[in-house]
Tab-separated table of C-alpha atoms (C1' of nucleotides) in Angstrom:
chain	number	residue	atom	x	y	z
A	153	MET	CA	-7.891	6.767	23.778
A	154	SER	CA	-11.131	4.377	23.422
A	155	PRO	CA	-9.643	0.672	22.653
A	156	ARG	CA	-13.311	-0.676	20.993
A	157	LYS	CA	-15.688	1.924	19.007
A	158	SER	CA	-19.512	1.518	19.519
A	159	SER	CA	-20.966	-0.639	17.477
A	160	GLN	CA	-22.602	1.820	15.250
A	161	GLU	CA	-18.841	2.523	13.476
A	162	GLU	CA	-17.524	-1.080	14.382
A	163	LEU	CA	-15.600	-2.691	11.374
A	164	SER	CA	-16.573	-5.407	9.876
A	165	LYS	CA	-15.111	-8.118	7.109
A	166	ALA	CA	-17.177	-6.451	5.138
A	167	ILE	CA	-16.735	-2.837	5.165
A	168	ILE	CA	-13.092	-3.455	5.310
A	169	LEU	CA	-13.016	-5.391	2.477
A	170	ASP	CA	-15.787	-2.568	1.132
A	171	VAL	CA	-12.458	0.085	1.371
A	172	ALA	CA	-9.958	-2.051	-0.061
A	173	ARG	CA	-11.698	-2.880	-2.840
A	174	ASP	CA	-11.855	0.476	-3.481
A	175	LEU	CA	-7.907	1.313	-2.676
A	176	PHE	CA	-7.106	-1.378	-3.905
A	177	ALA	CA	-8.086	-0.738	-7.727
A	178	SER	CA	-5.958	2.347	-7.956
A	179	ASN	CA	-2.922	1.305	-6.232
A	180	GLY	CA	-2.816	-2.586	-6.586
A	181	TYR	CA	-1.329	-4.879	-4.111
A	182	ALA	CA	2.224	-4.260	-3.484
A	183	SER	CA	1.747	-0.504	-2.866
A	184	LEU	CA	-1.558	-0.050	-0.337
A	185	SER	CA	-0.491	-0.471	2.881
A	186	MET	CA	-1.969	-2.128	5.701
A	187	ARG	CA	-1.929	1.201	7.401
A	188	LYS	CA	-3.223	2.941	4.169
A	189	ILE	CA	-6.132	1.373	4.573
A	190	ALA	CA	-6.808	2.185	8.193
A	191	ASN	CA	-5.964	5.359	7.644
A	192	VAL	CA	-9.155	5.861	4.912
A	193	LEU	CA	-11.128	3.416	7.628
A	194	GLN	CA	-9.826	5.536	10.715
A	195	CYS	CA	-9.385	2.671	12.596
A	196	SER	CA	-5.434	1.770	13.535
A	197	HIS	CA	-4.123	-1.348	11.085
A	198	GLY	CA	-3.716	-3.695	14.182
A	199	ALA	CA	-7.724	-4.129	13.718
A	200	ILE	CA	-7.554	-5.082	10.636
A	201	TYR	CA	-5.641	-7.890	11.966
A	202	TYR	CA	-8.356	-9.287	14.253
A	203	HIS	CA	-10.720	-9.859	10.763
A	204	PHE	CA	-7.663	-10.765	8.166
A	205	LYS	CA	-5.270	-13.087	9.329
A	206	ASN	CA	-3.235	-10.656	6.629
A	207	LYS	CA	-2.744	-8.430	3.946
A	208	ALA	CA	-2.923	-11.535	1.778
A	209	GLU	CA	-5.897	-12.386	2.599
A	210	ILE	CA	-7.679	-9.358	2.024
A	211	PHE	CA	-6.612	-9.117	-0.959
A	212	TYR	CA	-7.349	-12.823	-2.163
A	213	GLU	CA	-10.984	-12.513	-1.547
A	214	ILE	CA	-11.458	-9.365	-3.050
A	215	VAL	CA	-9.932	-11.192	-6.297
A	216	GLU	CA	-11.513	-14.495	-5.586
A	217	HIS	CA	-14.964	-12.463	-5.494
A	218	ASP	CA	-14.484	-10.260	-8.561
A	219	PHE	CA	-13.505	-12.501	-10.478
A	220	GLU	CA	-16.349	-14.361	-10.543
A	221	LYS	CA	-17.493	-11.597	-12.999
A	222	LEU	CA	-15.305	-13.566	-15.259
A	223	ASP	CA	-16.719	-16.579	-14.767
A	224	GLN	CA	-20.278	-14.895	-15.479
A	225	GLU	CA	-18.713	-13.389	-18.622
A	226	LEU	CA	-17.573	-16.298	-20.414
A	227	HIS	CA	-20.941	-18.324	-19.028
A	228	ASP	CA	-22.841	-15.807	-21.343
A	229	VAL	CA	-20.691	-16.296	-24.470
A	230	MET	CA	-21.886	-20.173	-23.406
A	231	SER	CA	-25.267	-19.550	-23.483
A	232	ASP	CA	-25.972	-17.158	-25.823
A	233	ARG	CA	-28.059	-18.877	-28.612
A	234	THR	CA	-27.525	-16.158	-30.864
A	235	THR	CA	-23.993	-16.859	-31.700
A	236	THR	CA	-22.325	-19.492	-33.120
A	237	SER	CA	-19.515	-21.707	-31.948
A	238	ASP	CA	-16.805	-20.270	-33.632
A	239	GLU	CA	-18.024	-16.862	-32.612
A	240	LYS	CA	-18.492	-18.097	-29.171
A	241	LEU	CA	-14.846	-19.614	-29.889
A	242	PHE	CA	-13.798	-16.190	-30.651
A	243	LEU	CA	-15.178	-14.413	-28.087
A	244	LEU	CA	-13.522	-16.313	-24.972
A	245	LEU	CA	-10.795	-15.665	-25.959
A	246	TYR	CA	-11.623	-12.078	-26.520
A	247	ARG	CA	-13.491	-11.155	-23.149
A	248	TYR	CA	-10.560	-13.267	-20.658
A	249	ILE	CA	-8.033	-10.293	-22.433
A	250	LYS	CA	-10.512	-7.411	-21.948
A	251	PHE	CA	-11.702	-8.990	-18.092
A	252	GLY	CA	-7.592	-8.968	-17.394
A	253	LEU	CA	-6.563	-5.785	-18.928
A	254	THR	CA	-9.852	-3.702	-17.312
A	255	ASN	CA	-8.790	-5.320	-13.808
A	256	GLN	CA	-4.832	-5.494	-14.140
A	257	ASN	CA	-4.303	-5.239	-10.270
A	258	HIS	CA	-6.932	-8.640	-9.506
A	259	TYR	CA	-5.215	-10.222	-12.612
A	260	GLU	CA	-1.717	-9.578	-10.920
A	261	VAL	CA	-3.058	-10.803	-7.762
A	262	MET	CA	-4.238	-13.188	-9.296
A	263	PHE	CA	-1.757	-15.380	-11.627
A	264	LEU	CA	1.113	-13.163	-11.198
A	265	ILE	CA	2.460	-12.140	-7.979
A	266	ARG	CA	5.076	-14.318	-6.136
A	267	ASP	CA	4.995	-13.809	-2.774
A	268	GLU	CA	4.554	-17.008	-0.442
A	269	ASP	CA	1.515	-15.394	1.393
A	270	VAL	CA	-0.342	-14.600	-1.537
A	271	LYS	CA	0.664	-17.832	-3.491
A	272	SER	CA	-0.694	-20.208	-0.269
A	273	TYR	CA	-4.755	-18.364	-1.002
A	274	LEU	CA	-4.012	-20.082	-4.651
A	275	GLN	CA	-5.080	-23.417	-4.729
A	276	GLU	CA	-7.857	-23.110	-6.260
A	277	GLY	CA	-8.757	-19.983	-8.777
A	278	PRO	CA	-6.087	-20.076	-11.408
A	279	ASN	CA	-7.012	-24.220	-11.756
A	280	LYS	CA	-10.839	-23.088	-11.545
A	281	SER	CA	-10.380	-20.719	-14.152
A	282	LEU	CA	-8.981	-22.972	-16.484
A	283	GLN	CA	-10.366	-26.278	-16.170
A	284	LEU	CA	-13.831	-23.964	-17.436
A	285	PHE	CA	-12.343	-22.502	-20.264
A	286	GLY	CA	-10.724	-25.663	-21.605
A	287	GLU	CA	-14.640	-27.731	-21.166
A	288	ALA	CA	-15.865	-24.304	-23.098
A	289	ILE	CA	-12.859	-24.462	-25.570
A	290	SER	CA	-13.502	-28.203	-25.669
A	291	SER	CA	-17.294	-28.082	-26.551
A	292	LEU	CA	-16.775	-25.257	-29.015
A	293	VAL	CA	-14.909	-27.287	-31.685
A	294	ALA	CA	-15.579	-30.271	-33.257
A	295	LYS	CA	-12.241	-31.583	-33.254
A	296	PRO	CA	-11.336	-33.355	-30.738
A	297	ILE	CA	-9.010	-31.060	-28.343
A	298	THR	CA	-5.446	-32.634	-26.158
A	299	SER	CA	-5.218	-31.291	-22.664
A	300	LYS	CA	-2.051	-30.100	-23.778
A	301	GLU	CA	-3.524	-27.600	-26.835
A	302	ILE	CA	-6.436	-26.071	-23.586
A	303	TYR	CA	-2.753	-24.971	-21.448
A	304	SER	CA	-1.511	-23.719	-24.693
A	305	ILE	CA	-4.902	-21.791	-25.846
A	306	PHE	CA	-4.820	-20.298	-21.888
A	307	LEU	CA	-1.173	-19.660	-21.148
A	308	SER	CA	-1.086	-17.716	-24.643
A	309	LEU	CA	-3.694	-15.415	-23.468
A	310	HIS	CA	-2.197	-15.320	-20.349
A	311	GLY	CA	0.737	-14.592	-21.812
A	312	PHE	CA	-1.131	-11.265	-23.959
A	313	VAL	CA	-2.600	-10.518	-20.557
A	314	THR	CA	0.340	-10.512	-18.244
A	315	HIS	CA	2.481	-8.014	-21.414
A	316	PHE	CA	0.232	-5.183	-20.508
A	317	CYS	CA	-1.109	-5.649	-17.507
A	318	ARG	CA	3.192	-4.573	-16.622
A	319	ALA	CA	3.253	-2.182	-18.880
A	320	GLU	CA	-0.445	-0.905	-17.897
A	321	THR	CA	-1.965	-0.975	-20.956
A	322	ASN	CA	-5.614	0.526	-21.357
A	323	PHE	CA	-7.653	-2.472	-23.461
A	324	GLU	CA	-9.367	0.469	-25.504
A	325	ASP	CA	-5.557	1.083	-26.707
A	326	ILE	CA	-4.996	-2.531	-27.722
A	327	LYS	CA	-8.567	-3.168	-28.609
A	328	ASP	CA	-7.271	-4.583	-32.775
A	329	LEU	CA	-4.062	-6.470	-31.132
A	330	SER	CA	-6.054	-8.625	-28.911
A	331	LYS	CA	-8.488	-9.553	-31.585
A	332	SER	CA	-5.804	-10.600	-33.818
A	333	HIS	CA	-4.483	-12.365	-30.729
A	334	ALA	CA	-7.443	-14.321	-30.404
A	335	GLN	CA	-7.793	-15.295	-34.054
A	336	PHE	CA	-4.201	-16.053	-34.079
A	337	LEU	CA	-4.750	-19.432	-31.739
A	338	ILE	CA	-8.131	-20.151	-33.488
A	339	LYS	CA	-6.125	-20.303	-35.973
A	340	ALA	CA	-3.362	-23.069	-34.146
A	341	LEU	CA	-6.864	-24.398	-32.881
A	342	HIS	CA	-8.256	-26.388	-36.573
B	297	MET	CA	35.912	2.389	13.508
B	298	SER	CA	37.616	2.742	9.424
B	299	PRO	CA	35.946	4.831	7.267
B	300	ARG	CA	37.526	3.670	4.710
B	301	LYS	CA	38.998	0.539	3.308
B	302	SER	CA	42.749	-0.797	2.861
B	303	SER	CA	42.789	-0.866	-1.537
B	304	GLN	CA	43.185	-4.243	-0.910
B	305	GLU	CA	39.738	-4.229	0.225
B	306	GLU	CA	38.380	-2.372	-2.061
B	307	LEU	CA	34.650	-2.571	-2.979
B	308	SER	CA	34.255	-2.191	-7.071
B	309	LYS	CA	31.101	-2.248	-9.374
B	310	ALA	CA	32.438	-5.641	-10.572
B	311	ILE	CA	32.739	-7.367	-6.891
B	312	ILE	CA	29.419	-6.223	-6.089
B	313	LEU	CA	28.235	-7.948	-9.166
B	314	ASP	CA	29.482	-10.989	-8.750
B	315	VAL	CA	28.074	-11.149	-4.712
B	316	ALA	CA	24.668	-10.022	-6.293
B	317	ARG	CA	24.388	-12.757	-8.809
B	318	ASP	CA	24.829	-15.471	-6.764
B	319	LEU	CA	22.898	-14.429	-4.153
B	320	PHE	CA	20.217	-13.558	-6.482
B	321	ALA	CA	20.171	-16.459	-8.362
B	322	SER	CA	18.578	-18.734	-5.751
B	323	ASN	CA	16.811	-15.649	-3.845
B	324	GLY	CA	15.365	-13.508	-6.428
B	325	TYR	CA	14.838	-9.502	-6.307
B	326	ALA	CA	12.135	-9.024	-3.321
B	327	SER	CA	13.791	-11.227	-1.070
B	328	LEU	CA	17.517	-10.100	-1.674
B	329	SER	CA	17.882	-7.468	0.500
B	330	MET	CA	20.977	-4.426	0.210
B	331	ARG	CA	21.857	-5.299	3.550
B	332	LYS	CA	22.441	-9.386	2.442
B	333	ILE	CA	24.470	-8.200	0.082
B	334	ALA	CA	26.554	-6.195	2.805
B	335	ASN	CA	26.900	-8.743	4.401
B	336	VAL	CA	28.219	-11.101	2.816
B	337	LEU	CA	30.082	-8.632	0.639
B	338	GLN	CA	31.993	-7.906	4.657
B	339	CYS	CA	30.419	-3.997	4.486
B	340	SER	CA	27.653	-1.809	5.110
B	341	HIS	CA	25.144	-1.682	2.950
B	342	GLY	CA	25.613	1.803	2.699
B	343	ALA	CA	28.382	1.526	0.803
B	344	ILE	CA	26.871	-0.176	-2.049
B	345	TYR	CA	24.718	3.494	-2.791
B	346	TYR	CA	28.501	4.435	-3.458
B	347	HIS	CA	28.625	2.293	-6.291
B	348	PHE	CA	25.319	1.890	-7.493
B	349	LYS	CA	22.325	4.871	-7.460
B	350	ASN	CA	20.059	1.755	-6.252
B	351	LYS	CA	18.961	-2.163	-5.848
B	352	ALA	CA	17.035	-2.122	-9.581
B	353	GLU	CA	20.499	-1.312	-10.664
B	354	ILE	CA	22.483	-3.481	-9.957
B	355	PHE	CA	19.417	-6.169	-10.354
B	356	TYR	CA	18.986	-5.093	-14.021
B	357	GLU	CA	22.652	-4.690	-14.771
B	358	ILE	CA	22.988	-8.490	-13.589
B	359	VAL	CA	19.646	-8.943	-15.903
B	360	GLU	CA	20.909	-7.221	-19.124
B	361	HIS	CA	24.417	-8.456	-18.569
B	362	ASP	CA	22.871	-12.577	-18.840
B	363	PHE	CA	20.311	-12.214	-21.116
B	364	GLU	CA	22.770	-11.611	-23.827
B	365	LYS	CA	22.978	-15.648	-23.137
B	366	LEU	CA	19.960	-15.783	-25.302
B	367	ASP	CA	21.220	-13.518	-27.514
B	368	GLN	CA	23.610	-15.896	-28.278
B	369	GLU	CA	21.830	-19.155	-27.903
B	370	LEU	CA	18.603	-17.910	-30.416
B	371	HIS	CA	21.536	-16.684	-33.193
B	372	ASP	CA	23.502	-20.187	-32.381
B	373	VAL	CA	20.622	-21.452	-33.446
B	374	MET	CA	19.698	-19.058	-36.810
B	375	SER	CA	23.129	-19.854	-38.170
B	376	ASP	CA	23.185	-24.048	-37.539
B	377	ARG	CA	23.396	-24.891	-41.525
B	378	THR	CA	22.617	-28.846	-40.596
B	379	THR	CA	18.825	-27.948	-39.020
B	380	THR	CA	16.636	-26.758	-41.496
B	381	SER	CA	13.766	-23.939	-41.479
B	382	ASP	CA	11.075	-26.056	-39.869
B	383	GLU	CA	13.965	-27.325	-37.228
B	384	LYS	CA	15.108	-23.529	-36.871
B	385	LEU	CA	11.456	-21.779	-36.144
B	386	PHE	CA	11.158	-25.097	-33.605
B	387	LEU	CA	14.016	-24.242	-31.695
B	388	LEU	CA	13.768	-20.474	-31.324
B	389	LEU	CA	10.577	-21.028	-29.717
B	390	TYR	CA	11.941	-24.061	-27.050
B	391	ARG	CA	14.574	-22.325	-26.266
B	392	TYR	CA	12.942	-19.134	-25.541
B	393	ILE	CA	11.202	-21.169	-22.820
B	394	LYS	CA	14.129	-23.167	-21.757
B	395	PHE	CA	16.432	-20.071	-21.691
B	396	GLY	CA	13.251	-18.312	-19.790
B	397	LEU	CA	12.844	-21.073	-17.275
B	398	THR	CA	15.697	-22.150	-16.566
B	399	ASN	CA	16.552	-18.539	-15.476
B	400	GLN	CA	13.374	-17.693	-13.497
B	401	ASN	CA	14.632	-14.729	-11.519
B	402	HIS	CA	16.191	-12.927	-14.428
B	403	TYR	CA	13.163	-13.273	-16.446
B	404	GLU	CA	11.181	-11.925	-13.561
B	405	VAL	CA	13.305	-8.591	-13.442
B	406	MET	CA	13.346	-7.601	-16.786
B	407	PHE	CA	8.858	-9.087	-17.870
B	408	LEU	CA	7.643	-9.151	-14.580
B	409	ILE	CA	8.268	-6.888	-11.949
B	410	ARG	CA	5.623	-3.876	-11.560
B	411	ASP	CA	8.245	-1.550	-9.817
B	412	GLU	CA	8.957	1.402	-11.261
B	413	ASP	CA	12.385	1.844	-10.399
B	414	VAL	CA	13.064	-1.945	-12.111
B	415	LYS	CA	10.979	-0.166	-15.082
B	416	SER	CA	12.702	2.671	-15.129
B	417	TYR	CA	15.648	0.807	-16.557
B	418	LEU	CA	13.663	-1.328	-18.872
B	419	GLN	CA	13.470	0.659	-21.430
B	420	GLU	CA	15.672	-1.672	-24.299
B	421	GLY	CA	15.537	-4.827	-23.297
B	422	PRO	CA	12.082	-6.376	-23.126
B	423	ASN	CA	11.502	-4.624	-26.951
B	424	LYS	CA	15.012	-6.139	-27.866
B	425	SER	CA	14.185	-9.477	-27.746
B	426	LEU	CA	10.859	-8.858	-29.494
B	427	GLN	CA	12.752	-7.530	-32.084
B	428	LEU	CA	15.301	-9.870	-32.476
B	429	PHE	CA	12.527	-12.757	-32.523
B	430	GLY	CA	10.234	-11.412	-35.039
B	431	GLU	CA	13.079	-10.558	-37.973
B	432	ALA	CA	14.254	-14.531	-36.995
B	433	ILE	CA	10.502	-15.702	-37.054
B	434	SER	CA	10.322	-13.478	-40.901
B	435	SER	CA	13.272	-15.330	-42.302
B	436	LEU	CA	12.533	-19.021	-41.428
B	437	VAL	CA	8.874	-19.001	-42.799
B	438	ALA	CA	7.482	-18.266	-46.842
B	439	LYS	CA	4.592	-16.301	-45.995
B	440	PRO	CA	4.997	-12.951	-45.483
B	441	ILE	CA	4.686	-12.023	-41.312
B	442	THR	CA	2.827	-9.462	-39.195
B	443	SER	CA	4.254	-8.406	-36.851
B	444	LYS	CA	0.981	-8.635	-35.144
B	445	GLU	CA	1.607	-12.376	-35.803
B	446	ILE	CA	5.468	-11.408	-34.237
B	447	TYR	CA	3.053	-10.005	-31.491
B	448	SER	CA	1.131	-13.319	-31.073
B	449	ILE	CA	4.142	-15.762	-31.046
B	450	PHE	CA	5.941	-13.775	-28.627
B	451	LEU	CA	3.431	-13.211	-26.108
B	452	SER	CA	2.166	-16.505	-26.147
B	453	LEU	CA	6.104	-17.744	-25.695
B	454	HIS	CA	5.477	-15.154	-22.546
B	455	GLY	CA	2.273	-16.872	-21.612
B	456	PHE	CA	4.557	-20.148	-20.852
B	457	VAL	CA	7.354	-18.785	-19.078
B	458	THR	CA	5.592	-16.392	-16.945
B	459	HIS	CA	2.840	-18.776	-15.528
B	460	PHE	CA	6.265	-21.475	-14.290
B	461	CYS	CA	8.149	-19.187	-13.700
B	462	ARG	CA	5.185	-18.159	-10.823
B	463	ALA	CA	4.830	-21.845	-10.185
B	464	GLU	CA	8.863	-22.112	-9.846
B	465	THR	CA	8.762	-25.266	-12.295
B	466	ASN	CA	11.249	-26.833	-13.124
B	467	PHE	CA	12.143	-26.413	-16.993
B	468	GLU	CA	12.844	-29.976	-16.842
B	469	ASP	CA	9.161	-31.273	-15.754
B	470	ILE	CA	7.452	-29.393	-18.209
B	471	LYS	CA	9.998	-30.399	-21.668
B	472	ASP	CA	7.384	-32.292	-22.980
B	473	LEU	CA	4.459	-29.756	-22.364
B	474	SER	CA	7.336	-27.175	-23.860
B	475	LYS	CA	7.467	-28.682	-26.778
B	476	SER	CA	3.901	-29.490	-27.404
B	477	HIS	CA	3.287	-25.285	-27.182
B	478	ALA	CA	6.176	-25.111	-29.275
B	479	GLN	CA	4.858	-27.141	-31.903
B	480	PHE	CA	1.357	-25.734	-31.156
B	481	LEU	CA	2.330	-21.452	-31.688
B	482	ILE	CA	3.481	-22.977	-35.332
B	483	LYS	CA	0.842	-24.210	-36.687
B	484	ALA	CA	-0.938	-21.056	-36.193
B	485	LEU	CA	1.818	-19.110	-38.234
B	486	HIS	CA	1.293	-21.838	-41.228
C	60	DA	C1'	-24.887	-5.327	38.916
C	61	DT	C1'	-21.445	-8.155	37.358
C	62	DT	C1'	-18.955	-10.838	34.732
C	63	DT	C1'	-18.081	-12.385	30.618
C	64	DT	C1'	-16.934	-12.283	25.664
C	65	DT	C1'	-15.542	-9.295	21.857
C	66	DA	C1'	-12.951	-5.845	19.534
C	67	DT	C1'	-9.758	-1.838	19.391
C	68	DT	C1'	-6.095	0.039	20.151
C	69	DG	C1'	-0.950	1.929	20.195
C	70	DA	C1'	3.648	0.574	21.463
C	71	DC	C1'	6.270	-2.692	19.761
C	72	DC	C1'	9.285	-5.974	16.436
C	73	DA	C1'	12.036	-6.737	12.749
C	74	DC	C1'	12.265	-6.447	8.372
C	75	DT	C1'	13.016	-2.724	4.172
C	76	DG	C1'	15.469	0.898	0.269
C	77	DT	C1'	17.828	5.133	1.059
C	78	DT	C1'	20.684	9.447	2.599
C	79	DC	C1'	24.021	11.698	3.844
C	80	DA	C1'	26.965	13.399	8.210
C	81	DA	C1'	31.456	12.350	9.703
C	82	DA	C1'	35.688	10.037	9.318
C	83	DC	C1'	39.892	8.412	7.273
C	84	DA	C1'	42.814	5.713	2.996
C	85	DA	C1'	44.676	7.151	-0.634
C	86	DA	C1'	46.752	10.189	-4.458
C	87	DA	C1'	47.569	14.343	-5.504
C	88	DA	C1'	50.383	18.746	-4.625
C	89	DC	C1'	53.443	21.690	-2.672
D	31	DG	C1'	58.171	14.995	3.595
D	32	DT	C1'	53.954	17.563	4.720
D	33	DT	C1'	49.837	19.336	3.141
D	34	DT	C1'	45.807	19.255	0.204
D	35	DT	C1'	42.387	17.052	-2.212
D	36	DT	C1'	39.936	13.369	-3.746
D	37	DG	C1'	37.582	9.231	-3.047
D	38	DT	C1'	35.535	5.534	-0.287
D	39	DT	C1'	33.070	3.503	4.142
D	40	DT	C1'	30.688	3.854	8.197
D	41	DG	C1'	26.955	3.501	11.092
D	42	DA	C1'	23.253	6.658	12.005
D	43	DA	C1'	18.619	7.829	10.941
D	44	DC	C1'	14.125	8.377	8.317
D	45	DA	C1'	9.834	6.907	6.533
D	46	DG	C1'	7.909	2.845	5.985
D	47	DT	C1'	6.497	-1.710	5.578
D	48	DG	C1'	3.983	-6.435	7.544
D	49	DG	C1'	2.778	-8.628	11.800
D	50	DT	C1'	2.041	-9.060	17.255
D	51	DC	C1'	0.475	-8.738	21.701
D	52	DA	C1'	-0.739	-6.372	26.121
D	53	DA	C1'	-4.046	-3.751	27.852
D	54	DT	C1'	-8.074	-1.644	27.830
D	55	DA	C1'	-12.811	-0.374	27.091
D	56	DA	C1'	-17.358	-1.340	25.245
D	57	DA	C1'	-20.912	-4.481	24.205
D	58	DA	C1'	-23.580	-8.989	25.639
D	59	DA	C1'	-24.405	-12.371	28.783
D	60	DT	C1'	-24.998	-13.667	33.362
DNA sequence: ATTTTTATTGACCACTGTTCAAACAAAAAC
DNA sequence: GTTTTTGTTTGAACAGTGGTCAATAAAAAT
């Protein structure tokens, strides 16, 4: 009919991302198709490919953006003057788990999906998290920390989140377990 | 042409599993299609559905069967009379990592894939691993171990395997890191 | 008023897992 | 030995996927 929309209803990266972000939160990567997004946007799925190279690009942009909240949160923990180093250390681990489990679909794209297209966008993201983490932890523990220990801490948290992501467990349901996991890991550091 | 094969070349669960297992080891779950399997079997893809309910069932049978090697390996560690408890504890963790990383596609089906069909088959498998693990660890440590600690150990190993599964890292390339991760976790137990 | 650029459509491609009527081989019943 | 029944395979069909692209029309530039 009309191969181009009136300027009022023209698409844009931002509009697509808004809709996709919304649907993504409840659907996840695999079961949210380009056509479903197009449907909500009231456009054809082909149009989306004018704004994004492929499906992976859309979702990576969403995830990358939303992961800044995690950075922010960890940063907040570190710059709080009312908490001790020990408390900070605990909160760092605890908040990481909390973030992962309250943004399970995000976590999946960032750390779990094995799709090659998705992975091609992930050079920076996960490493950045790891580095931030490492620096923070090092600064909180008196004893010198090796990079292997940093890895261990990070991957141990990762395993916790991954497992309960798959089980689709609410964070609220495993708050206690999260706390004890964080404490368990801290014990290994000392 | 011939809607039924001569008895010599008839399909069977076993034959399908043999071929699928082979292809699965190098292709993984997502990118190995029913049609590819049928192609190698020289039959139509429809025929496979006579022997298996769906794709997930095939792969679950493969994975379930091959995971017995892990059970066996852990059992071997425990029943070795020449190693101390401390050595056994280390080997338990180390061998788990090794198994996961030398059977990455298996590990993915058992613990990672979020597909509903796959998960419907997974009521027993992962819990069984966890339980075996818990009993073994408890028996190796003098101090009483809580179930939360068992969880922590297990999920920490899981995170390690998961991460390097995604990165498709060879176990050989991170042997050292595996060892230090195992040792890190043991430190938390004491 | 005309040309150029830009964004959208929808048909199309090559896939995917899954279903199922039809067809025929083998086994069982007669 | 013939007929019936059962078991197994085929291949077309379905509904879906991500992705491409010529045709087209609105908007912008001339």
